[in-house]
Amino acid sequence: MKRAAFFIPFIILLISCTSQPDPNEPRSMGEAIEVDEGHEAHPQSNRVPHADVRSEKLDINETITSVMNLPKQIELLHDILNGDQNPERNELSLLYNSMGWLNVESLDRETLIIMEKLNNRLVQYDLPDGQITELAEEGRGPGDILFTREMQLFDQKMYIAMQGFRVSLFDCTTGLCEFENTIDTGVNNYSITRTNSGFTVLGLPPFGFDDSPGMDEEIRQFTLHQFTEEGEKTGMFSPVYSHQNPMIPERMSAEGFVRYHPESGRTILISQWLPYLYIYNSDAELEEKYRIPDFIQGYYNLIVDDQISYFRNDMPRSIIQSVTSVDDQFLVIQITNRTNLRGVDRTSRPPSAEEYDQHVTYYAFDMSADQLYKLGEDHYRDGAPRLFYVAGHGLLEAGEEKAYWIGL
């Protein structure tokens, strides 16, 4: 089995048709900003998925009565962000340094499953006594945990998407979660969701493997890949960000989230770096292209001749940090925003800023009614940032050094 696929030098070209953007679409992307000669700024409006389809801006519902009708854990998050509640916090005995690289699921009111993606560490946490059980070690041993990107719990079965072609399954129906098996998807997996007939991953094939089995040109045109429960591939859809240099589609398309609404059979795709929320119907056809309000478009530069790319850290930007499904109906969207940059140096590579303000905005999206609720903003204070992760039985509050559980 080939494991170093995504470290292979970039020797292939990604060939994809480029759609023309809708002339009425707001032009706030890379082609609208000034760059040095020989540089490109991405994203560009004519290269994004479904560039020829005009987006519809989502209206924000901010009324208290509407928020009170949301699931209890979302209501709790709203109240904390707006100072309406200061609930009891249970400090977790975790050793971690990856505040923004966590996934958390709750099996019940006393049991958490936590994935530390940077450390490839999967643990089961017993809340009453603080006992931690490591379910899988990093590497090729039981659990097959390596280059993890996302963990999702569906019907007491844990799905772990990894960048190295694989999805690992854990059975959590009795006691400790136990490794069940691993499915080879043939793509680097960045996000995963359960569907009514199996599962779908957001993934791209590795660079440099164009001669490998299954690595035909068609697979490089799509980002969403459908599978049965047993791992048989049944379809592909959602076009990739169009660019010949494979680093750019990898950044613009792969880093995102795929979610599913069981009642309607719709699939939702959200990229970290784009302001769009794409909704596909049960036939994998684009149904809606929504635009998230107040999203600050950031940029990723490519030096064309040198094939070097870097983030524009000298400009304000938003990044969609996480998208969590709640009760099969709602999505909690967490957006980190960088504003008010000071001490900007545009001569360095990459360009940078000495100081900036940062805050996190939390939204809830109702997948049944296509309604967006603003839950609140959390501004970093005194150099002590925190992020909230929503689970079935409460919230995980993650700081730079400590984590806390807030139960319902």
XYZ file of C-alpha atoms in Angstrom:
408
model
C 0.000 0.000 0.000
C 1.407 3.401 -0.962
C 1.337 5.841 1.935
C 3.432 8.811 0.888
C 1.282 9.804 -2.049
C 0.519 13.294 -0.890
C 4.217 14.126 -0.387
C 5.184 13.233 -3.944
C 6.451 16.255 -5.960
C 3.836 18.001 -7.963
C 4.341 16.440 -11.386
C 0.824 16.390 -12.744
C -1.399 19.065 -14.146
C -4.993 19.385 -13.071
C -6.995 20.048 -16.225
C -10.479 21.338 -15.719
C -12.978 23.416 -17.634
C -13.349 26.989 -16.439
C -16.847 28.433 -16.211
C -17.568 32.091 -16.784
C -18.769 33.960 -13.675
C -22.216 35.461 -13.507
C -21.762 39.205 -14.259
C -24.128 40.053 -11.392
C -22.083 38.155 -8.798
C -20.229 40.409 -6.323
C -16.592 40.602 -7.458
C -14.661 40.524 -4.206
C -12.176 37.804 -5.100
C -8.594 37.542 -6.289
C -8.967 39.305 -9.624
C -10.192 42.432 -7.801
C -7.036 43.020 -5.707
C -3.597 44.281 -6.676
C -0.752 41.747 -6.855
C 2.907 41.847 -7.887
C 3.826 40.995 -11.454
C 3.947 37.240 -11.962
C 1.656 36.601 -8.981
C -1.931 35.345 -8.858
C -4.368 35.855 -5.980
C -6.927 33.145 -5.272
C -9.808 32.477 -5.100
C -10.887 33.926 -8.439
C -14.572 34.196 -9.255
C -14.319 32.394 -12.608
C -12.628 29.364 -11.031
C -14.863 28.600 -8.041
C -17.328 25.683 -8.285
C -20.448 26.637 -10.247
C -18.972 30.016 -11.197
C -21.780 30.597 -13.700
C -24.474 30.346 -11.003
C -25.301 33.491 -9.079
C -25.286 33.095 -5.305
C -28.101 34.160 -3.016
C -27.135 35.978 0.166
C -28.532 34.316 3.269
C -30.577 36.511 5.578
C -29.594 36.408 9.252
C -32.268 35.703 11.846
C -31.114 37.229 15.147
C -34.320 37.263 17.194
C -34.241 35.666 20.643
C -37.531 33.819 20.115
C -36.189 32.062 17.026
C -32.972 31.046 18.795
C -34.958 29.613 21.708
C -36.562 27.127 19.310
C -33.190 25.612 18.384
C -31.720 22.432 19.950
C -30.668 22.790 23.592
C -26.915 22.695 22.948
C -27.230 25.454 20.331
C -29.371 27.512 22.699
C -26.710 27.012 25.395
C -23.969 28.247 23.059
C -26.064 31.313 22.208
C -26.597 32.117 25.887
C -22.882 31.786 26.734
C -21.823 33.999 23.830
C -24.338 36.675 24.810
C -23.648 36.571 28.551
C -27.036 35.101 29.452
C -25.547 32.022 31.124
C -22.347 31.162 32.979
C -22.789 27.406 33.388
C -20.643 25.047 35.417
C -17.536 23.877 33.576
C -15.833 20.523 34.071
C -12.092 20.803 33.400
C -10.818 17.895 31.318
C -7.486 16.261 32.092
C -6.215 16.463 28.547
C -2.685 17.165 27.378
C -3.023 18.825 24.017
C -1.815 21.814 22.022
C -4.309 21.827 19.176
C -7.154 24.140 20.196
C -8.363 24.548 16.616
C -7.705 20.950 15.567
C -10.202 18.994 17.639
C -13.269 16.913 16.939
C -15.505 15.925 19.842
C -18.506 13.591 20.040
C -20.543 12.511 23.075
C -21.785 8.930 23.269
C -23.946 9.832 26.274
C -23.919 12.342 29.142
C -20.865 10.698 30.709
C -18.704 9.682 27.748
C -16.786 11.785 25.222
C -14.769 10.776 22.176
C -12.074 13.316 21.309
C -9.880 13.351 18.232
C -6.708 15.472 18.370
C -6.006 15.755 14.680
C -2.518 17.241 14.879
C -1.416 14.449 17.210
C -3.397 11.649 15.517
C -4.738 10.793 18.961
C -8.161 9.233 19.540
C -9.322 8.984 23.156
C -12.450 8.038 25.067
C -13.048 10.227 28.131
C -15.150 9.145 31.103
C -16.506 12.348 32.667
C -17.401 11.098 36.198
C -13.888 9.870 37.069
C -11.753 11.609 34.423
C -10.438 8.310 33.077
C -8.876 8.527 29.613
C -8.611 5.495 27.346
C -6.545 5.774 24.187
C -8.546 3.994 21.504
C -5.932 4.049 18.768
C -2.285 5.007 18.501
C -0.793 6.932 15.640
C 0.431 4.725 12.821
C -0.473 1.527 11.082
C -1.536 -0.415 14.149
C -5.107 -1.135 15.257
C -7.197 1.862 14.341
C -5.112 2.851 11.329
C -4.834 6.434 12.624
C -2.551 8.584 10.474
C -2.957 12.028 8.865
C -6.421 12.388 10.375
C -8.680 15.141 9.096
C -12.135 14.582 10.603
C -14.123 12.373 12.975
C -17.903 11.955 12.772
C -20.316 9.848 14.865
C -23.377 8.288 13.233
C -25.623 5.754 14.995
C -22.882 4.918 17.535
C -20.392 4.208 14.768
C -17.321 6.441 14.442
C -16.015 7.398 10.991
C -12.502 8.862 10.773
C -11.448 10.450 7.478
C -7.719 10.500 6.751
C -5.576 12.151 4.133
C -3.958 8.825 3.251
C -6.744 7.207 1.183
C -8.487 5.710 4.188
C -11.594 5.881 6.346
C -11.417 4.005 9.655
C -14.566 2.753 11.407
C -15.019 2.214 15.155
C -17.977 0.458 16.780
C -19.177 2.378 19.861
C -22.368 0.433 20.622
C -21.027 -1.273 23.765
C -18.548 0.049 26.312
C -15.311 1.205 24.759
C -15.281 2.050 21.070
C -13.507 -0.712 19.174
C -11.766 -0.606 15.814
C -13.916 -2.352 13.210
C -12.284 -1.985 9.808
C -10.694 0.390 7.314
C -12.074 1.352 3.901
C -9.818 2.446 1.037
C -11.460 5.339 -0.834
C -8.727 5.984 -3.399
C -8.607 9.694 -2.519
C -7.192 11.829 0.255
C -10.166 12.300 2.589
C -10.678 15.718 4.195
C -14.271 15.507 5.446
C -16.919 12.804 5.744
C -20.660 12.466 6.244
C -23.018 9.536 6.591
C -25.831 9.293 4.023
C -29.014 7.247 3.744
C -27.207 4.728 1.526
C -23.615 4.840 2.810
C -21.221 7.758 3.169
C -19.756 10.645 1.174
C -16.250 12.087 1.486
C -14.784 15.400 0.441
C -11.551 14.304 -1.175
C -8.986 14.735 -3.932
C -6.587 12.207 -5.448
C -2.930 12.569 -4.440
C -0.490 14.505 -6.571
C 1.725 12.431 -8.849
C -0.418 9.284 -8.913
C -1.951 9.724 -12.348
C -0.765 6.254 -13.408
C -2.200 4.454 -10.389
C -5.354 2.318 -10.668
C -8.463 4.472 -10.588
C -6.508 7.717 -10.991
C -8.083 8.680 -14.313
C -8.700 12.283 -15.302
C -12.400 12.179 -14.377
C -11.700 11.601 -10.693
C -9.720 14.841 -10.617
C -12.711 16.909 -11.710
C -14.854 16.298 -8.614
C -14.496 16.787 -4.873
C -17.391 14.719 -3.460
C -17.223 10.919 -3.690
C -20.115 8.599 -2.769
C -19.717 5.117 -1.277
C -21.894 2.294 -0.004
C -21.584 1.070 3.597
C -19.171 -1.598 2.358
C -16.956 0.971 0.615
C -18.037 0.458 -2.997
C -17.833 3.714 -4.934
C -21.128 4.756 -6.516
C -20.612 8.284 -7.809
C -18.805 11.629 -7.888
C -20.066 15.210 -8.042
C -19.289 18.869 -7.221
C -16.602 20.393 -9.478
C -13.127 21.122 -8.185
C -11.674 24.646 -8.050
C -10.178 25.050 -11.511
C -6.418 25.592 -11.835
C -3.496 23.825 -13.516
C -1.233 24.031 -10.468
C -2.428 21.269 -8.102
C -1.558 23.287 -4.983
C -4.373 25.747 -5.679
C -7.290 23.263 -6.026
C -5.922 21.448 -2.971
C -6.139 24.637 -0.919
C -9.411 25.986 -2.324
C -11.384 22.730 -2.662
C -10.021 20.169 -0.223
C -10.092 22.224 2.957
C -13.785 22.198 3.747
C -16.747 20.283 5.107
C -19.408 17.972 3.672
C -22.646 17.389 5.588
C -25.928 15.582 4.877
C -29.608 16.177 5.626
C -31.232 12.712 5.931
C -34.822 13.923 5.633
C -34.360 15.545 2.218
C -31.335 13.597 1.003
C -29.515 16.874 0.354
C -25.734 17.250 0.608
C -24.161 20.498 1.865
C -20.627 21.538 0.910
C -18.751 24.408 2.590
C -15.139 25.438 1.902
C -12.951 27.005 4.579
C -11.839 29.775 2.233
C -15.002 30.597 0.237
C -18.165 32.460 1.299
C -20.466 29.887 -0.298
C -22.751 27.186 1.008
C -23.521 24.716 -1.813
C -26.575 22.471 -1.528
C -27.039 19.447 -3.811
C -30.268 17.462 -4.111
C -30.559 13.685 -3.799
C -29.594 13.353 -7.479
C -26.322 15.226 -6.823
C -27.518 18.272 -8.766
C -26.848 21.798 -7.523
C -30.003 23.105 -5.875
C -28.799 26.230 -4.052
C -25.675 28.370 -3.933
C -25.917 30.549 -0.841
C -23.521 33.275 0.244
C -22.650 33.578 3.937
C -23.058 37.211 5.085
C -20.208 39.220 6.624
C -17.615 36.742 5.347
C -14.272 38.541 4.804
C -12.628 37.054 1.733
C -8.993 36.118 2.329
C -6.421 35.399 -0.367
C -3.814 32.827 -1.281
C -1.038 33.959 -3.632
C 0.761 31.900 -6.262
C 4.111 32.977 -7.744
C 3.544 31.418 -11.142
C 7.122 30.951 -12.397
C 8.518 29.708 -9.077
C 5.474 27.555 -8.226
C 5.507 28.966 -4.685
C 2.297 29.781 -2.838
C 1.511 31.544 0.429
C -1.330 33.077 2.443
C -1.833 36.836 2.419
C -1.411 37.456 6.142
C -1.316 41.194 5.481
C -5.054 41.399 4.794
C -8.258 40.874 6.823
C -9.866 37.470 6.319
C -12.412 34.930 7.516
C -11.823 31.180 7.815
C -14.605 28.661 8.398
C -13.068 26.715 11.268
C -15.663 23.982 11.780
C -19.132 22.847 10.700
C -20.984 20.553 13.110
C -24.220 18.684 12.424
C -26.760 18.754 15.280
C -29.865 16.532 15.433
C -29.646 15.791 11.675
C -31.270 19.177 10.987
C -28.931 21.990 12.011
C -25.367 22.969 11.206
C -23.302 25.026 13.648
C -20.824 27.075 11.600
C -17.771 28.505 13.367
C -15.955 31.339 11.534
C -12.679 32.892 12.714
C -12.244 36.517 11.600
C -9.017 38.544 11.481
C -9.519 42.342 11.332
C -7.850 45.692 12.140
C -4.364 44.677 11.061
C -1.474 46.776 12.396
C 2.205 46.857 11.514
C 1.623 45.420 8.039
C 4.731 44.365 6.088
C 3.940 43.609 2.454
C 7.602 43.223 1.459
C 8.105 39.993 3.411
C 7.224 36.574 2.012
C 4.654 35.799 3.080
C 3.346 39.311 3.797
C 2.457 39.688 7.457
C 1.039 41.915 10.174
C 2.530 42.404 13.636
C -0.843 42.710 15.349
C -4.511 42.198 14.558
C -7.861 41.730 16.243
C -9.541 38.349 16.103
C -13.024 37.134 16.898
C -15.121 34.048 16.229
C -18.651 34.213 14.829
C -21.065 31.320 15.388
C -24.069 30.620 13.153
C -26.733 27.906 13.099
C -28.123 26.853 9.716
C -31.467 25.039 9.538
C -31.118 22.499 6.717
C -34.887 21.960 6.548
C -35.854 25.622 6.107
C -32.579 27.072 4.723
C -32.543 29.663 7.510
C -29.424 31.142 9.119
C -29.319 32.185 12.782
C -26.514 34.267 14.264
C -25.701 32.838 17.686
C -23.116 35.430 18.680
C -19.497 36.540 18.543
C -16.613 35.665 20.839
C -13.784 38.231 20.917
C -10.348 37.138 22.041
C -9.558 38.832 25.339
C -6.173 39.294 27.023
C -4.487 36.867 24.662
C -6.699 33.982 25.808
C -8.579 32.649 22.765
C -11.136 29.865 23.010
C -13.275 27.829 20.648
C -16.579 26.068 21.322
C -17.347 22.652 19.832
C -20.931 21.399 19.840
C -21.681 17.753 20.689
C -24.840 15.767 21.289
C -24.921 16.282 25.061
C -23.177 19.622 25.545
C -20.264 21.853 24.541
C -16.498 21.512 24.655
C -14.736 24.803 25.409
C -11.147 24.585 24.180
C -8.521 27.113 25.234
C -4.828 27.203 24.419
C -3.860 25.102 27.439
C -7.052 23.723 28.972
C -10.351 22.268 27.837
C -13.704 22.251 29.636
C -16.902 20.264 29.212
C -20.238 22.063 29.624
C -23.028 19.489 29.864
C -26.711 20.035 29.174
